[in-house]
Coordinates of C-alpha atoms in Angstrom, one line a residue:
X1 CA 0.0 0.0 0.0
X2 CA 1.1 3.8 -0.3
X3 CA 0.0 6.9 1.7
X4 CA -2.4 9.1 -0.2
X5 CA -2.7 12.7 -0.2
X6 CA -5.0 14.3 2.5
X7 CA -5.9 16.7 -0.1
X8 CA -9.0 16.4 -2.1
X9 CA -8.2 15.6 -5.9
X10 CA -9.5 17.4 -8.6
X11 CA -13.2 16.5 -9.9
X12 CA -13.5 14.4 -12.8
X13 CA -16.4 15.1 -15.4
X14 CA -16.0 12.8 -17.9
X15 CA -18.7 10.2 -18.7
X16 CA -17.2 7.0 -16.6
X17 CA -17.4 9.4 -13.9
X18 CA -21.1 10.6 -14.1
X19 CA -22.8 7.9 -12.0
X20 CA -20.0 8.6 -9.1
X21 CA -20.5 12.1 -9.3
X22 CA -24.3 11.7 -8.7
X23 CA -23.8 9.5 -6.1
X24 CA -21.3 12.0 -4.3
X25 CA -23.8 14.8 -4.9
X26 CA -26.5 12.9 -3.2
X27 CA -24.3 12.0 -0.2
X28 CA -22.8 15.7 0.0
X29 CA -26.7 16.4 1.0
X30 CA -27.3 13.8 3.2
X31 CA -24.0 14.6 4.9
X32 CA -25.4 18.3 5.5
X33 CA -28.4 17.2 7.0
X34 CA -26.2 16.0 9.8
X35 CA -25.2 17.6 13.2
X36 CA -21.7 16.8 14.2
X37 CA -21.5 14.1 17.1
X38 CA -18.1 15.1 18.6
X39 CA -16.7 18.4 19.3
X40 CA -18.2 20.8 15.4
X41 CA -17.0 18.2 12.8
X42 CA -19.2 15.8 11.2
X43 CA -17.0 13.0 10.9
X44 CA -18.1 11.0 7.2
X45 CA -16.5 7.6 8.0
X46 CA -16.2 5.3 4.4
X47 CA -15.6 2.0 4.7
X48 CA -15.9 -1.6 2.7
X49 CA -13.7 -4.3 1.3
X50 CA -10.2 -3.9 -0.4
X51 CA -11.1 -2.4 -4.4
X52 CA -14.6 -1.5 -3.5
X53 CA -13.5 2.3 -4.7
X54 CA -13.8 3.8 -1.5
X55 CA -10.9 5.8 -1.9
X56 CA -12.1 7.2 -5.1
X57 CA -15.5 7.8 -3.7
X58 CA -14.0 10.1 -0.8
X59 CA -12.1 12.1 -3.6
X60 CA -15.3 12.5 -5.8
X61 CA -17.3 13.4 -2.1
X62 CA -14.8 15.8 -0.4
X63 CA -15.3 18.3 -2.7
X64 CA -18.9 18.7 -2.8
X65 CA -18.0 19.1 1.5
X66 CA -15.1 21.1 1.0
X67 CA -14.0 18.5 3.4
X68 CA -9.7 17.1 4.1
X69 CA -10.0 13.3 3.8
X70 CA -7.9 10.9 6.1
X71 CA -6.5 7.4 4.0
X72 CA -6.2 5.3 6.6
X73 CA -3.7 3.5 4.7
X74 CA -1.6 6.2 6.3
X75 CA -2.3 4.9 9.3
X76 CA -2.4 0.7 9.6
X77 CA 0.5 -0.6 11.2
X78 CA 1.8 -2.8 8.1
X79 CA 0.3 -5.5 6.9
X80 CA -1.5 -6.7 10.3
X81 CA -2.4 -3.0 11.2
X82 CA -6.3 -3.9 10.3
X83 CA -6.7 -5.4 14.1
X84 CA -5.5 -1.9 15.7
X85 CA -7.5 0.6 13.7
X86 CA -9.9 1.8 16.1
X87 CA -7.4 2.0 19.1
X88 CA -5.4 4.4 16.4
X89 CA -8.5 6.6 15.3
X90 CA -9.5 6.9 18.9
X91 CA -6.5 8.4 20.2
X92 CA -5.4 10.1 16.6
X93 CA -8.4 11.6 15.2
X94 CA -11.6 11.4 17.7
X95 CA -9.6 12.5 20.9
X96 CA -8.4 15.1 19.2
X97 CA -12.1 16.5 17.5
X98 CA -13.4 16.4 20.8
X99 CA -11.0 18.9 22.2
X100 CA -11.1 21.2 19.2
X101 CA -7.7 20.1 17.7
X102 CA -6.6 19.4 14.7
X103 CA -6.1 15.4 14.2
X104 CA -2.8 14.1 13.7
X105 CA -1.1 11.0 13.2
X106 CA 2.1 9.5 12.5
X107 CA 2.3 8.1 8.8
X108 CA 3.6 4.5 8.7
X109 CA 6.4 4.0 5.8
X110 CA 5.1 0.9 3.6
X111 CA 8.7 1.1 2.3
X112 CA 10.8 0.6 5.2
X113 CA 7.9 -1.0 7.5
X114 CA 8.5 1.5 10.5
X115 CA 5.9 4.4 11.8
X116 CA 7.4 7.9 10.6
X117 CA 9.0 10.2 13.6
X118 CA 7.1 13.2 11.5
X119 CA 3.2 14.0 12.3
X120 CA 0.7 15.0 9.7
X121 CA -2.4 17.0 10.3
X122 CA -5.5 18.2 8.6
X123 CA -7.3 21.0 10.1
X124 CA -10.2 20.8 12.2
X125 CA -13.4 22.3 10.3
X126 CA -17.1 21.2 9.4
X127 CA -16.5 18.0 8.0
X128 CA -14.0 15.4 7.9
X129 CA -13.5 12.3 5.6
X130 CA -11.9 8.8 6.9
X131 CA -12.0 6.5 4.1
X132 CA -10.4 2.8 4.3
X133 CA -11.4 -0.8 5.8
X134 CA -12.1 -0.3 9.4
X135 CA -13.3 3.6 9.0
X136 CA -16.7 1.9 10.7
X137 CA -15.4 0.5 13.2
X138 CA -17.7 0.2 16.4
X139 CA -15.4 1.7 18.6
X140 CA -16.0 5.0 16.7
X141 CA -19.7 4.8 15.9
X142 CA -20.9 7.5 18.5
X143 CA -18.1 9.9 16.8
X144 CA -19.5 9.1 13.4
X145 CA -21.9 12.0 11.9
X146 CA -22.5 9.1 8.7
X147 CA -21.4 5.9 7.9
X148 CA -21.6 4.9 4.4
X149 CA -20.4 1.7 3.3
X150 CA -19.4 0.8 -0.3
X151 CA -19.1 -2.7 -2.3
X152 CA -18.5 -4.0 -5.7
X153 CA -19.5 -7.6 -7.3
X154 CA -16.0 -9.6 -6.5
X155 CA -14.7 -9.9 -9.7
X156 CA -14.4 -5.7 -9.9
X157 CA -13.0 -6.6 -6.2
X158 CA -10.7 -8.1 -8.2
X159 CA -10.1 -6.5 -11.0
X160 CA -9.4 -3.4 -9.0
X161 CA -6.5 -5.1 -6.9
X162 CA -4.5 -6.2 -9.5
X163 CA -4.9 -2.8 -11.5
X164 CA -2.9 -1.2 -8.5
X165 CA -0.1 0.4 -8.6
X166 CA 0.9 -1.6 -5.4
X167 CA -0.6 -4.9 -6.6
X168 CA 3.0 -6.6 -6.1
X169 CA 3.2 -5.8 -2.9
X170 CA 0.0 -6.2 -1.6
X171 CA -0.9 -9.9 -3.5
X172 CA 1.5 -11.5 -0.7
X173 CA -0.1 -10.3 2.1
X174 CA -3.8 -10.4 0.3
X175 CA -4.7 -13.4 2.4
X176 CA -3.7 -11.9 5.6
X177 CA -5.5 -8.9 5.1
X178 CA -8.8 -10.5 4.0
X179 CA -8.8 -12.5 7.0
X180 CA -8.2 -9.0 9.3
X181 CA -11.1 -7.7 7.0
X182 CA -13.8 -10.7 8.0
X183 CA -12.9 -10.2 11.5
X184 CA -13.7 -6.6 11.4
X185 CA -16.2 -6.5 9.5
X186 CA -17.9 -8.7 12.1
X187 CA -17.0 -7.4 14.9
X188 CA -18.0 -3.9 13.8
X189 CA -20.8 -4.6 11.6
X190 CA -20.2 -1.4 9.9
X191 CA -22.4 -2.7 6.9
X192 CA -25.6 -3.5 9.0
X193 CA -25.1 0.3 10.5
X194 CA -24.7 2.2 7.6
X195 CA -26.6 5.1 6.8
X196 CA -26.1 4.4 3.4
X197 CA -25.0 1.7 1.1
X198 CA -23.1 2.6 -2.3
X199 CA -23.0 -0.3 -4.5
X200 CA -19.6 1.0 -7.1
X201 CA -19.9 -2.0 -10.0
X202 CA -19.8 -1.0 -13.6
X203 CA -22.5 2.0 -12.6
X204 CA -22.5 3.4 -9.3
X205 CA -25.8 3.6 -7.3
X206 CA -26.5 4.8 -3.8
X207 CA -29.4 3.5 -1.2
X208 CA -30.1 5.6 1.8
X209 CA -30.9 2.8 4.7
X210 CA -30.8 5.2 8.1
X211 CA -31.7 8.0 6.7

């Protein structure tokens, strides 16, 4: 895996993009009908299996929010770093929002498998993206302004992966992460509490469930 930029990316307009940019729009307005539940940030957690598009689905979103997004592949400790997430958002991102600060965290270095000594921020503001598997984890639910869970028929799963940049990498450990994602995805049953269900196959569609 590689860090990705906190910064919101560009909007794409062309016609492969239309049915994610609908669905983005239509979660932008569901996400300002909420009231923030820690500190004056609605926290927009995204989460879902490995090449469901949730990272792509934060960059189409945080612009219609004007909103920083946190990759939590910034954050997992290596390859077994799944296990840990919500002890890391807790104390990184949800302690910090309820004080009034700015979340921070120490990126881990995919290259040289060690935690960086240097700390990254985004600023605290309206809203805030966490995007990733785990962003739903239980631990974090009463922080969580809305959840929205995204999913893809396995063969895009597929697909997806091996169209990575980091493919190589990632296909040794792909076992060991699948198995960190079953055990948090039951444990957390972030998909039965979602607000909202995006379903990213060859045309994106969105179902509101909570709200």
């Amino acid at each position: 895996m590689h860090a990705r930029s906190i910064v919101p990316s560009p909007v794409t307009h062309d016609a492969a993009h239309t049915d994610l940019l609908d669905v983005s729009a239509r979660l932008g307005e569901a996400a300002r009908r909420t009231s923030p539940q820690i500190g004056s940030t609605r926290l927009i957690a995204i989460d879902g299996p490995s090449g469901a598009g949730k990272t792509s689905l934060s960059q189409s979103l945080a612009p219609f929010l004007q909103a920083p997004i946190i990759h939590l592949d910034a954050i997992y400790e290596g390859w077994k770093g799944l296990d840990g997430i919500g002890i890391q958002l807790k104390e990184w991102v949800i302690d910090a929002l309820a004080a009034e600060r700015d979340p921070r965290w120490r990126p881990w270095d995919w290259d040289d498998n060690v935690r960086s000594e240097h700390w990254q921020h985004v600023p605290v503001g309206d809203f805030l993206l966490i995007e990733g598997c785990g962003a739903g984890d239980a631990g974090i639910a009463a922080a969580t302004a809305l959840l929205i869970w995204v999913q893809a028929p396995q063969s895009d799963l597929d697909a997806r992966l091996r169209a990575r940049d980091d493919w190589a990498s990632y296909e040794p450990h792909r076992e060991q992460w699948l198995a960190q994602e079953a055990r948090a995805y039951a444990r957390n049953k972030a998909r039965e509490r979602a607000d909202a269900i995006v379903v990213n196959g060859p045309e994106a569609t969105v179902e509101f469930v909570r709200r």
